[in-house]
PDB file of N, CA and C in Angstrom:
ATOM      1  N   MET A   1     103.537  70.339 167.584  1.00  0.00           N
ATOM      2  CA  MET A   1     103.938  69.576 166.374  1.00  0.00           C
ATOM      3  C   MET A   1     105.401  69.228 166.485  1.00  0.00           C
ATOM      4  N   TYR A   2     105.689  67.991 166.103  1.00  0.00           N
ATOM      5  CA  TYR A   2     107.022  67.534 166.272  1.00  0.00           C
ATOM      6  C   TYR A   2     107.421  66.855 164.898  1.00  0.00           C
ATOM      7  N   GLY A   3     108.698  66.799 164.772  1.00  0.00           N
ATOM      8  CA  GLY A   3     109.263  66.019 163.664  1.00  0.00           C
ATOM      9  C   GLY A   3     109.259  66.716 162.299  1.00  0.00           C
ATOM     10  N   LYS A   4     109.016  65.932 161.294  1.00  0.00           N
ATOM     11  CA  LYS A   4     109.040  66.428 159.894  1.00  0.00           C
ATOM     12  C   LYS A   4     108.085  67.551 159.604  1.00  0.00           C
ATOM     13  N   ARG A   5     106.850  67.487 160.218  1.00  0.00           N
ATOM     14  CA  ARG A   5     105.863  68.457 159.875  1.00  0.00           C
ATOM     15  C   ARG A   5     106.313  69.837 160.404  1.00  0.00           C
ATOM     16  N   ARG A   6     106.852  69.835 161.610  1.00  0.00           N
ATOM     17  CA  ARG A   6     107.335  71.068 162.262  1.00  0.00           C
ATOM     18  C   ARG A   6     108.509  71.643 161.374  1.00  0.00           C
ATOM     19  N   ARG A   7     109.430  70.858 161.010  1.00  0.00           N
ATOM     20  CA  ARG A   7     110.572  71.313 160.183  1.00  0.00           C
ATOM     21  C   ARG A   7     110.032  71.880 158.815  1.00  0.00           C
ATOM     22  N   THR A   8     109.079  71.245 158.271  1.00  0.00           N
ATOM     23  CA  THR A   8     108.573  71.740 156.944  1.00  0.00           C
ATOM     24  C   THR A   8     107.894  73.073 157.180  1.00  0.00           C
ATOM     25  N   LEU A   9     107.070  73.200 158.164  1.00  0.00           N
ATOM     26  CA  LEU A   9     106.417  74.551 158.393  1.00  0.00           C
ATOM     27  C   LEU A   9     107.444  75.609 158.752  1.00  0.00           C
ATOM     28  N   THR A  10     108.424  75.254 159.486  1.00  0.00           N
ATOM     29  CA  THR A  10     109.498  76.286 159.802  1.00  0.00           C
ATOM     30  C   THR A  10     110.223  76.634 158.531  1.00  0.00           C
ATOM     31  N   ARG A  11     110.522  75.672 157.701  1.00  0.00           N
ATOM     32  CA  ARG A  11     111.295  75.967 156.494  1.00  0.00           C
ATOM     33  C   ARG A  11     110.481  76.774 155.530  1.00  0.00           C
ATOM     34  N   LEU A  12     109.163  76.654 155.504  1.00  0.00           N
ATOM     35  CA  LEU A  12     108.260  77.465 154.711  1.00  0.00           C
ATOM     36  C   LEU A  12     107.960  78.813 155.209  1.00  0.00           C
ATOM     37  N   GLY A  13     108.415  79.099 156.459  1.00  0.00           N
ATOM     38  CA  GLY A  13     108.240  80.431 157.016  1.00  0.00           C
ATOM     39  C   GLY A  13     107.121  80.551 157.998  1.00  0.00           C
ATOM     40  N   PHE A  14     106.507  79.435 158.344  1.00  0.00           N
ATOM     41  CA  PHE A  14     105.433  79.498 159.312  1.00  0.00           C
ATOM     42  C   PHE A  14     106.018  79.258 160.684  1.00  0.00           C
ATOM     43  N   THR A  15     105.602  80.085 161.658  1.00  0.00           N
ATOM     44  CA  THR A  15     106.114  79.913 162.993  1.00  0.00           C
ATOM     45  C   THR A  15     105.067  79.027 163.737  1.00  0.00           C
ATOM     46  N   THR A  16     105.479  78.017 164.390  1.00  0.00           N
ATOM     47  CA  THR A  16     104.688  77.138 165.141  1.00  0.00           C
ATOM     48  C   THR A  16     104.567  77.372 166.579  1.00  0.00           C
ATOM     49  N   THR A  17     105.594  77.906 167.185  1.00  0.00           N
ATOM     50  CA  THR A  17     105.552  78.297 168.597  1.00  0.00           C
ATOM     51  C   THR A  17     106.318  79.561 168.788  1.00  0.00           C
ATOM     52  N   THR A  18     106.156  80.237 169.908  1.00  0.00           N
ATOM     53  CA  THR A  18     106.908  81.417 170.200  1.00  0.00           C
ATOM     54  C   THR A  18     108.120  81.063 170.970  1.00  0.00           C
ATOM     55  N   SER A  19     109.203  81.657 170.601  1.00  0.00           N
ATOM     56  CA  SER A  19     110.483  81.232 171.292  1.00  0.00           C
ATOM     57  C   SER A  19     110.786  82.066 172.529  1.00  0.00           C
ATOM     58  N   GLY A  20     109.934  83.034 172.790  1.00  0.00           N
ATOM     59  CA  GLY A  20     110.160  83.902 173.939  1.00  0.00           C
ATOM     60  C   GLY A  20     110.885  85.141 173.687  1.00  0.00           C
ATOM     61  N   SER A  21     111.426  85.226 172.509  1.00  0.00           N
ATOM     62  CA  SER A  21     112.138  86.468 172.229  1.00  0.00           C
ATOM     63  C   SER A  21     111.198  87.600 171.741  1.00  0.00           C
ATOM     64  N   ASP A  22     111.559  88.847 171.904  1.00  0.00           N
ATOM     65  CA  ASP A  22     110.754  89.958 171.511  1.00  0.00           C
ATOM     66  C   ASP A  22     111.101  90.411 170.162  1.00  0.00           C
ATOM     67  N   GLU A  23     111.640  89.513 169.289  1.00  0.00           N
ATOM     68  CA  GLU A  23     112.006  89.794 167.941  1.00  0.00           C
ATOM     69  C   GLU A  23     110.841  90.320 167.090  1.00  0.00           C
ATOM     70  N   HIS A  24     109.621  89.620 167.317  1.00  0.00           N
ATOM     71  CA  HIS A  24     108.505  89.987 166.631  1.00  0.00           C
ATOM     72  C   HIS A  24     107.360  90.221 167.577  1.00  0.00           C
ATOM     73  N   PRO A  25     107.134  91.488 168.019  1.00  0.00           N
ATOM     74  CA  PRO A  25     106.111  91.690 169.018  1.00  0.00           C
ATOM     75  C   PRO A  25     104.706  91.495 168.326  1.00  0.00           C
ATOM     76  N   PRO A  26     103.716  91.172 169.118  1.00  0.00           N
ATOM     77  CA  PRO A  26     102.413  90.932 168.587  1.00  0.00           C
ATOM     78  C   PRO A  26     101.882  92.182 167.906  1.00  0.00           C
ATOM     79  N   ALA A  27     101.185  91.895 166.818  1.00  0.00           N
ATOM     80  CA  ALA A  27     100.595  93.076 166.056  1.00  0.00           C
ATOM     81  C   ALA A  27      99.402  93.634 166.791  1.00  0.00           C
ATOM     82  N   THR A  28      99.397  94.990 167.026  1.00  0.00           N
ATOM     83  CA  THR A  28      98.351  95.617 167.715  1.00  0.00           C
ATOM     84  C   THR A  28      97.469  96.412 166.728  1.00  0.00           C
ATOM     85  N   ASP A  29      97.830  96.372 165.440  1.00  0.00           N
ATOM     86  CA  ASP A  29      97.036  97.063 164.510  1.00  0.00           C
ATOM     87  C   ASP A  29      95.643  96.498 164.315  1.00  0.00           C
ATOM     88  N   THR A  30      94.710  97.327 164.098  1.00  0.00           N
ATOM     89  CA  THR A  30      93.329  96.761 163.843  1.00  0.00           C
ATOM     90  C   THR A  30      93.288  96.240 162.426  1.00  0.00           C
ATOM     91  N   PRO A  31      92.444  95.231 162.258  1.00  0.00           N
ATOM     92  CA  PRO A  31      92.353  94.732 160.835  1.00  0.00           C
ATOM     93  C   PRO A  31      91.768  95.762 159.934  1.00  0.00           C
ATOM     94  N   PRO A  32      92.076  95.665 158.669  1.00  0.00           N
ATOM     95  CA  PRO A  32      91.564  96.692 157.773  1.00  0.00           C
ATOM     96  C   PRO A  32      90.017  96.658 157.653  1.00  0.00           C
ATOM     97  N   HIS A  33      89.409  97.793 157.542  1.00  0.00           N
ATOM     98  CA  HIS A  33      87.950  97.850 157.475  1.00  0.00           C
ATOM     99  C   HIS A  33      87.529  97.461 156.090  1.00  0.00           C
ATOM    100  N   PRO A  34      86.398  96.769 155.956  1.00  0.00           N
ATOM    101  CA  PRO A  34      85.857  96.473 154.557  1.00  0.00           C
ATOM    102  C   PRO A  34      85.482  97.739 153.829  1.00  0.00           C
ATOM    103  N   SER A  35      85.589  97.757 152.529  1.00  0.00           N
ATOM    104  CA  SER A  35      85.249  98.887 151.755  1.00  0.00           C
ATOM    105  C   SER A  35      83.754  99.154 151.841  1.00  0.00           C
ATOM    106  N   PRO A  36      83.414 100.372 151.719  1.00  0.00           N
ATOM    107  CA  PRO A  36      81.960 100.760 151.791  1.00  0.00           C
ATOM    108  C   PRO A  36      81.239 100.140 150.669  1.00  0.00           C
ATOM    109  N   PRO A  37      79.906  99.911 150.862  1.00  0.00           N
ATOM    110  CA  PRO A  37      79.146  99.221 149.775  1.00  0.00           C
ATOM    111  C   PRO A  37      79.030 100.202 148.595  1.00  0.00           C
ATOM    112  N   LYS A  38      78.974  99.614 147.367  1.00  0.00           N
ATOM    113  CA  LYS A  38      78.892 100.361 146.203  1.00  0.00           C
ATOM    114  C   LYS A  38      77.514 100.994 146.062  1.00  0.00           C
ATOM    115  N   THR A  39      77.512 102.195 145.512  1.00  0.00           N
ATOM    116  CA  THR A  39      76.230 102.884 145.193  1.00  0.00           C
ATOM    117  C   THR A  39      75.595 102.308 143.936  1.00  0.00           C
ATOM    118  N   SER A  40      74.329 102.588 143.781  1.00  0.00           N
ATOM    119  CA  SER A  40      73.626 102.104 142.601  1.00  0.00           C
ATOM    120  C   SER A  40      74.291 102.615 141.287  1.00  0.00           C
ATOM    121  N   ALA A  41      74.809 103.794 141.343  1.00  0.00           N
ATOM    122  CA  ALA A  41      75.453 104.401 140.143  1.00  0.00           C
ATOM    123  C   ALA A  41      76.701 103.664 139.874  1.00  0.00           C
ATOM    124  N   GLU A  42      77.500 103.247 140.826  1.00  0.00           N
ATOM    125  CA  GLU A  42      78.661 102.504 140.567  1.00  0.00           C
ATOM    126  C   GLU A  42      78.394 101.086 140.064  1.00  0.00           C
ATOM    127  N   ILE A  43      77.294 100.493 140.556  1.00  0.00           N
ATOM    128  CA  ILE A  43      76.947  99.157 140.103  1.00  0.00           C
ATOM    129  C   ILE A  43      76.401  99.280 138.674  1.00  0.00           C
ATOM    130  N   ALA A  44      75.651 100.290 138.298  1.00  0.00           N
ATOM    131  CA  ALA A  44      75.067 100.393 136.985  1.00  0.00           C
ATOM    132  C   ALA A  44      75.990 100.844 135.905  1.00  0.00           C
ATOM    133  N   GLN A  45      77.161 101.227 136.290  1.00  0.00           N
ATOM    134  CA  GLN A  45      78.117 101.789 135.322  1.00  0.00           C
ATOM    135  C   GLN A  45      78.459 100.877 134.183  1.00  0.00           C
ATOM    136  N   PRO A  46      78.788  99.539 134.347  1.00  0.00           N
ATOM    137  CA  PRO A  46      79.054  98.734 133.250  1.00  0.00           C
ATOM    138  C   PRO A  46      77.878  98.555 132.285  1.00  0.00           C
ATOM    139  N   SER A  47      76.670  98.579 132.765  1.00  0.00           N
ATOM    140  CA  SER A  47      75.606  98.367 131.858  1.00  0.00           C
ATOM    141  C   SER A  47      75.301  99.614 131.017  1.00  0.00           C
ATOM    142  N   ASP A  48      75.900 100.817 131.371  1.00  0.00           N
ATOM    143  CA  ASP A  48      75.741 101.999 130.520  1.00  0.00           C
ATOM    144  C   ASP A  48      76.471 101.773 129.267  1.00  0.00           C
ATOM    145  N   GLN A  49      77.510 100.924 129.218  1.00  0.00           N
ATOM    146  CA  GLN A  49      78.278 100.773 127.947  1.00  0.00           C
ATOM    147  C   GLN A  49      77.482  99.809 127.014  1.00  0.00           C
ATOM    148  N   GLN A  50      76.946  98.750 127.486  1.00  0.00           N
ATOM    149  CA  GLN A  50      76.322  97.735 126.672  1.00  0.00           C
ATOM    150  C   GLN A  50      74.931  97.401 127.383  1.00  0.00           C
ATOM    151  N   PRO A  51      73.897  97.443 126.619  1.00  0.00           N
ATOM    152  CA  PRO A  51      72.517  97.146 127.259  1.00  0.00           C
ATOM    153  C   PRO A  51      72.448  95.737 127.632  1.00  0.00           C
ATOM    154  N   THR A  52      71.544  95.446 128.549  1.00  0.00           N
ATOM    155  CA  THR A  52      71.287  94.046 128.932  1.00  0.00           C
ATOM    156  C   THR A  52      70.244  93.514 127.890  1.00  0.00           C
ATOM    157  N   PRO A  53      70.317  92.203 127.791  1.00  0.00           N
ATOM    158  CA  PRO A  53      69.311  91.579 126.920  1.00  0.00           C
ATOM    159  C   PRO A  53      67.881  91.920 127.204  1.00  0.00           C
ATOM    160  N   SER A  54      67.572  92.106 128.450  1.00  0.00           N
ATOM    161  CA  SER A  54      66.149  92.469 128.865  1.00  0.00           C
ATOM    162  C   SER A  54      65.836  93.956 128.289  1.00  0.00           C
ATOM    163  N   GLN A  55      66.834  94.789 128.346  1.00  0.00           N
ATOM    164  CA  GLN A  55      66.574  96.139 127.819  1.00  0.00           C
ATOM    165  C   GLN A  55      66.400  96.104 126.338  1.00  0.00           C
ATOM    166  N   VAL A  56      67.175  95.356 125.602  1.00  0.00           N
ATOM    167  CA  VAL A  56      67.032  95.243 124.160  1.00  0.00           C
ATOM    168  C   VAL A  56      65.743  94.504 123.842  1.00  0.00           C
ATOM    169  N   ARG A  57      65.342  93.539 124.582  1.00  0.00           N
ATOM    170  CA  ARG A  57      64.107  92.832 124.388  1.00  0.00           C
ATOM    171  C   ARG A  57      62.882  93.743 124.576  1.00  0.00           C
ATOM    172  N   ALA A  58      62.917  94.588 125.597  1.00  0.00           N
ATOM    173  CA  ALA A  58      61.804  95.591 125.769  1.00  0.00           C
ATOM    174  C   ALA A  58      61.828  96.595 124.626  1.00  0.00           C
ATOM    175  N   TRP A  59      62.995  97.038 124.202  1.00  0.00           N
ATOM    176  CA  TRP A  59      63.034  98.001 123.044  1.00  0.00           C
ATOM    177  C   TRP A  59      62.422  97.294 121.853  1.00  0.00           C
ATOM    178  N   ALA A  60      62.796  96.052 121.602  1.00  0.00           N
ATOM    179  CA  ALA A  60      62.325  95.336 120.356  1.00  0.00           C
ATOM    180  C   ALA A  60      60.767  95.210 120.429  1.00  0.00           C
ATOM    181  N   ARG A  61      60.270  94.969 121.584  1.00  0.00           N
ATOM    182  CA  ARG A  61      58.783  94.834 121.697  1.00  0.00           C
ATOM    183  C   ARG A  61      58.084  96.162 121.411  1.00  0.00           C
ATOM    184  N   GLU A  62      58.683  97.280 121.812  1.00  0.00           N
ATOM    185  CA  GLU A  62      58.164  98.541 121.543  1.00  0.00           C
ATOM    186  C   GLU A  62      58.191  98.891 120.064  1.00  0.00           C
ATOM    187  N   GLN A  63      59.201  98.352 119.357  1.00  0.00           N
ATOM    188  CA  GLN A  63      59.355  98.559 117.942  1.00  0.00           C
ATOM    189  C   GLN A  63      58.444  97.577 117.092  1.00  0.00           C
ATOM    190  N   GLY A  64      57.870  96.641 117.808  1.00  0.00           N
ATOM    191  CA  GLY A  64      56.993  95.689 117.054  1.00  0.00           C
ATOM    192  C   GLY A  64      57.772  94.476 116.549  1.00  0.00           C
ATOM    193  N   LEU A  65      58.982  94.240 117.015  1.00  0.00           N
ATOM    194  CA  LEU A  65      59.765  93.117 116.531  1.00  0.00           C
ATOM    195  C   LEU A  65      59.472  91.924 117.322  1.00  0.00           C
ATOM    196  N   PRO A  66      59.288  90.772 116.729  1.00  0.00           N
ATOM    197  CA  PRO A  66      59.039  89.514 117.506  1.00  0.00           C
ATOM    198  C   PRO A  66      60.235  89.070 118.253  1.00  0.00           C
ATOM    199  N   VAL A  67      60.014  88.876 119.561  1.00  0.00           N
ATOM    200  CA  VAL A  67      61.160  88.318 120.429  1.00  0.00           C
ATOM    201  C   VAL A  67      60.623  87.297 121.370  1.00  0.00           C
ATOM    202  N   ALA A  68      61.417  86.406 121.725  1.00  0.00           N
ATOM    203  CA  ALA A  68      61.004  85.402 122.759  1.00  0.00           C
ATOM    204  C   ALA A  68      61.093  86.016 124.135  1.00  0.00           C
ATOM    205  N   ASP A  69      60.442  85.397 125.042  1.00  0.00           N
ATOM    206  CA  ASP A  69      60.473  85.839 126.417  1.00  0.00           C
ATOM    207  C   ASP A  69      61.816  85.507 127.112  1.00  0.00           C
ATOM    208  N   ARG A  70      62.421  84.386 126.677  1.00  0.00           N
ATOM    209  CA  ARG A  70      63.596  83.961 127.319  1.00  0.00           C
ATOM    210  C   ARG A  70      64.574  83.541 126.254  1.00  0.00           C
ATOM    211  N   GLY A  71      65.871  83.347 126.682  1.00  0.00           N
ATOM    212  CA  GLY A  71      66.895  82.881 125.692  1.00  0.00           C
ATOM    213  C   GLY A  71      67.648  83.934 125.041  1.00  0.00           C
ATOM    214  N   ARG A  72      68.498  83.528 124.129  1.00  0.00           N
ATOM    215  CA  ARG A  72      69.418  84.412 123.498  1.00  0.00           C
ATOM    216  C   ARG A  72      68.644  85.194 122.389  1.00  0.00           C
ATOM    217  N   LEU A  73      68.960  86.529 122.265  1.00  0.00           N
ATOM    218  CA  LEU A  73      68.340  87.293 121.236  1.00  0.00           C
ATOM    219  C   LEU A  73      69.027  86.984 119.930  1.00  0.00           C
ATOM    220  N   ARG A  74      68.181  87.052 118.889  1.00  0.00           N
ATOM    221  CA  ARG A  74      68.747  86.822 117.544  1.00  0.00           C
ATOM    222  C   ARG A  74      69.624  87.957 117.120  1.00  0.00           C
ATOM    223  N   PRO A  75      70.604  87.624 116.266  1.00  0.00           N
ATOM    224  CA  PRO A  75      71.566  88.725 115.822  1.00  0.00           C
ATOM    225  C   PRO A  75      70.850  89.868 115.078  1.00  0.00           C
ATOM    226  N   GLU A  76      69.750  89.621 114.420  1.00  0.00           N
ATOM    227  CA  GLU A  76      69.032  90.625 113.720  1.00  0.00           C
ATOM    228  C   GLU A  76      68.464  91.684 114.739  1.00  0.00           C
ATOM    229  N   ILE A  77      68.024  91.243 115.895  1.00  0.00           N
ATOM    230  CA  ILE A  77      67.529  92.120 116.937  1.00  0.00           C
ATOM    231  C   ILE A  77      68.659  92.997 117.416  1.00  0.00           C
ATOM    232  N   TRP A  78      69.902  92.429 117.687  1.00  0.00           N
ATOM    233  CA  TRP A  78      71.052  93.212 118.152  1.00  0.00           C
ATOM    234  C   TRP A  78      71.414  94.223 117.082  1.00  0.00           C
ATOM    235  N   LYS A  79      71.438  93.856 115.818  1.00  0.00           N
ATOM    236  CA  LYS A  79      71.853  94.703 114.729  1.00  0.00           C
ATOM    237  C   LYS A  79      70.826  95.882 114.666  1.00  0.00           C
ATOM    238  N   ALA A  80      69.535  95.627 114.814  1.00  0.00           N
ATOM    239  CA  ALA A  80      68.511  96.629 114.772  1.00  0.00           C
ATOM    240  C   ALA A  80      68.685  97.571 115.954  1.00  0.00           C
ATOM    241  N   TRP A  81      68.962  97.072 117.065  1.00  0.00           N
ATOM    242  CA  TRP A  81      69.165  97.957 118.259  1.00  0.00           C
ATOM    243  C   TRP A  81      70.413  98.840 118.045  1.00  0.00           C
ATOM    244  N   HIS A  82      71.526  98.256 117.596  1.00  0.00           N
ATOM    245  CA  HIS A  82      72.716  99.050 117.374  1.00  0.00           C
ATOM    246  C   HIS A  82      72.444 100.134 116.322  1.00  0.00           C
ATOM    247  N   ALA A  83      71.718  99.825 115.264  1.00  0.00           N
ATOM    248  CA  ALA A  83      71.470 100.755 114.229  1.00  0.00           C
ATOM    249  C   ALA A  83      70.597 101.887 114.764  1.00  0.00           C
ATOM    250  N   ALA A  84      69.647 101.620 115.611  1.00  0.00           N
ATOM    251  CA  ALA A  84      68.741 102.613 116.213  1.00  0.00           C
ATOM    252  C   ALA A  84      69.461 103.417 117.242  1.00  0.00           C
ATOM    253  N   ALA A  85      70.405 102.832 117.990  1.00  0.00           N
ATOM    254  CA  ALA A  85      71.133 103.570 119.032  1.00  0.00           C
ATOM    255  C   ALA A  85      72.327 104.295 118.483  1.00  0.00           C
ATOM    256  N   GLY A  86      72.726 103.934 117.324  1.00  0.00           N
ATOM    257  CA  GLY A  86      73.877 104.589 116.676  1.00  0.00           C
ATOM    258  C   GLY A  86      75.205 104.220 117.317  1.00  0.00           C
ATOM    259  N   THR A  87      75.312 102.991 117.809  1.00  0.00           N
ATOM    260  CA  THR A  87      76.506 102.472 118.369  1.00  0.00           C
ATOM    261  C   THR A  87      77.128 101.331 117.493  1.00  0.00           C
ATOM    262  N   MET A  88      78.382 101.200 117.699  1.00  0.00           N
ATOM    263  CA  MET A  88      79.130 100.092 116.950  1.00  0.00           C
ATOM    264  C   MET A  88      78.811  98.788 117.721  1.00  0.00           C
ATOM    265  N   PRO A  89      78.414  97.721 117.023  1.00  0.00           N
ATOM    266  CA  PRO A  89      78.294  96.506 117.777  1.00  0.00           C
ATOM    267  C   PRO A  89      79.577  95.901 118.244  1.00  0.00           C
ATOM    268  N   GLY A  90      79.612  95.571 119.462  1.00  0.00           N
ATOM    269  CA  GLY A  90      80.753  94.841 120.049  1.00  0.00           C
ATOM    270  C   GLY A  90      80.404  93.434 120.252  1.00  0.00           C
ATOM    271  N   GLU A  91      80.822  92.906 121.383  1.00  0.00           N
ATOM    272  CA  GLU A  91      80.397  91.551 121.701  1.00  0.00           C
ATOM    273  C   GLU A  91      79.013  91.545 122.246  1.00  0.00           C
ATOM    274  N   ASN A  92      78.172  90.766 121.687  1.00  0.00           N
ATOM    275  CA  ASN A  92      76.827  90.664 122.129  1.00  0.00           C
ATOM    276  C   ASN A  92      76.787  89.746 123.336  1.00  0.00           C
ATOM    277  N   PRO A  93      76.027  90.173 124.392  1.00  0.00           N
ATOM    278  CA  PRO A  93      75.957  89.277 125.538  1.00  0.00           C
ATOM    279  C   PRO A  93      75.167  88.080 125.347  1.00  0.00           C
TER     280      PRO A  93
END
C-alpha cells in the first residue's frame, strides 16, 4: 500500500509492513478458548423468574380458562396467573 491510504492506516495505529526491528516480536500466545457451553440449568434460569406464555397458557387451560392457541395472552389471564402464583405482576411478555 502506498500513498495516502498507508499514511492513514499508520496514523490510526495499524501496521502495514514489518520494519525488521524486534520492537514487537510476534505473539506466540494461543488464542483464548471459547467458554464452555451453558448447562440447561443456566439456560432455564431467566424463565424461573417469569413464566413463558406457553406455561401460562397451559396453566389457564388446566383451570378451564379460554385461551387462544397463538398470540398474546389477555391481561385477565396474566392477572389470574399472578394471583394464583402469589407473585407481583411485572412486565408481561
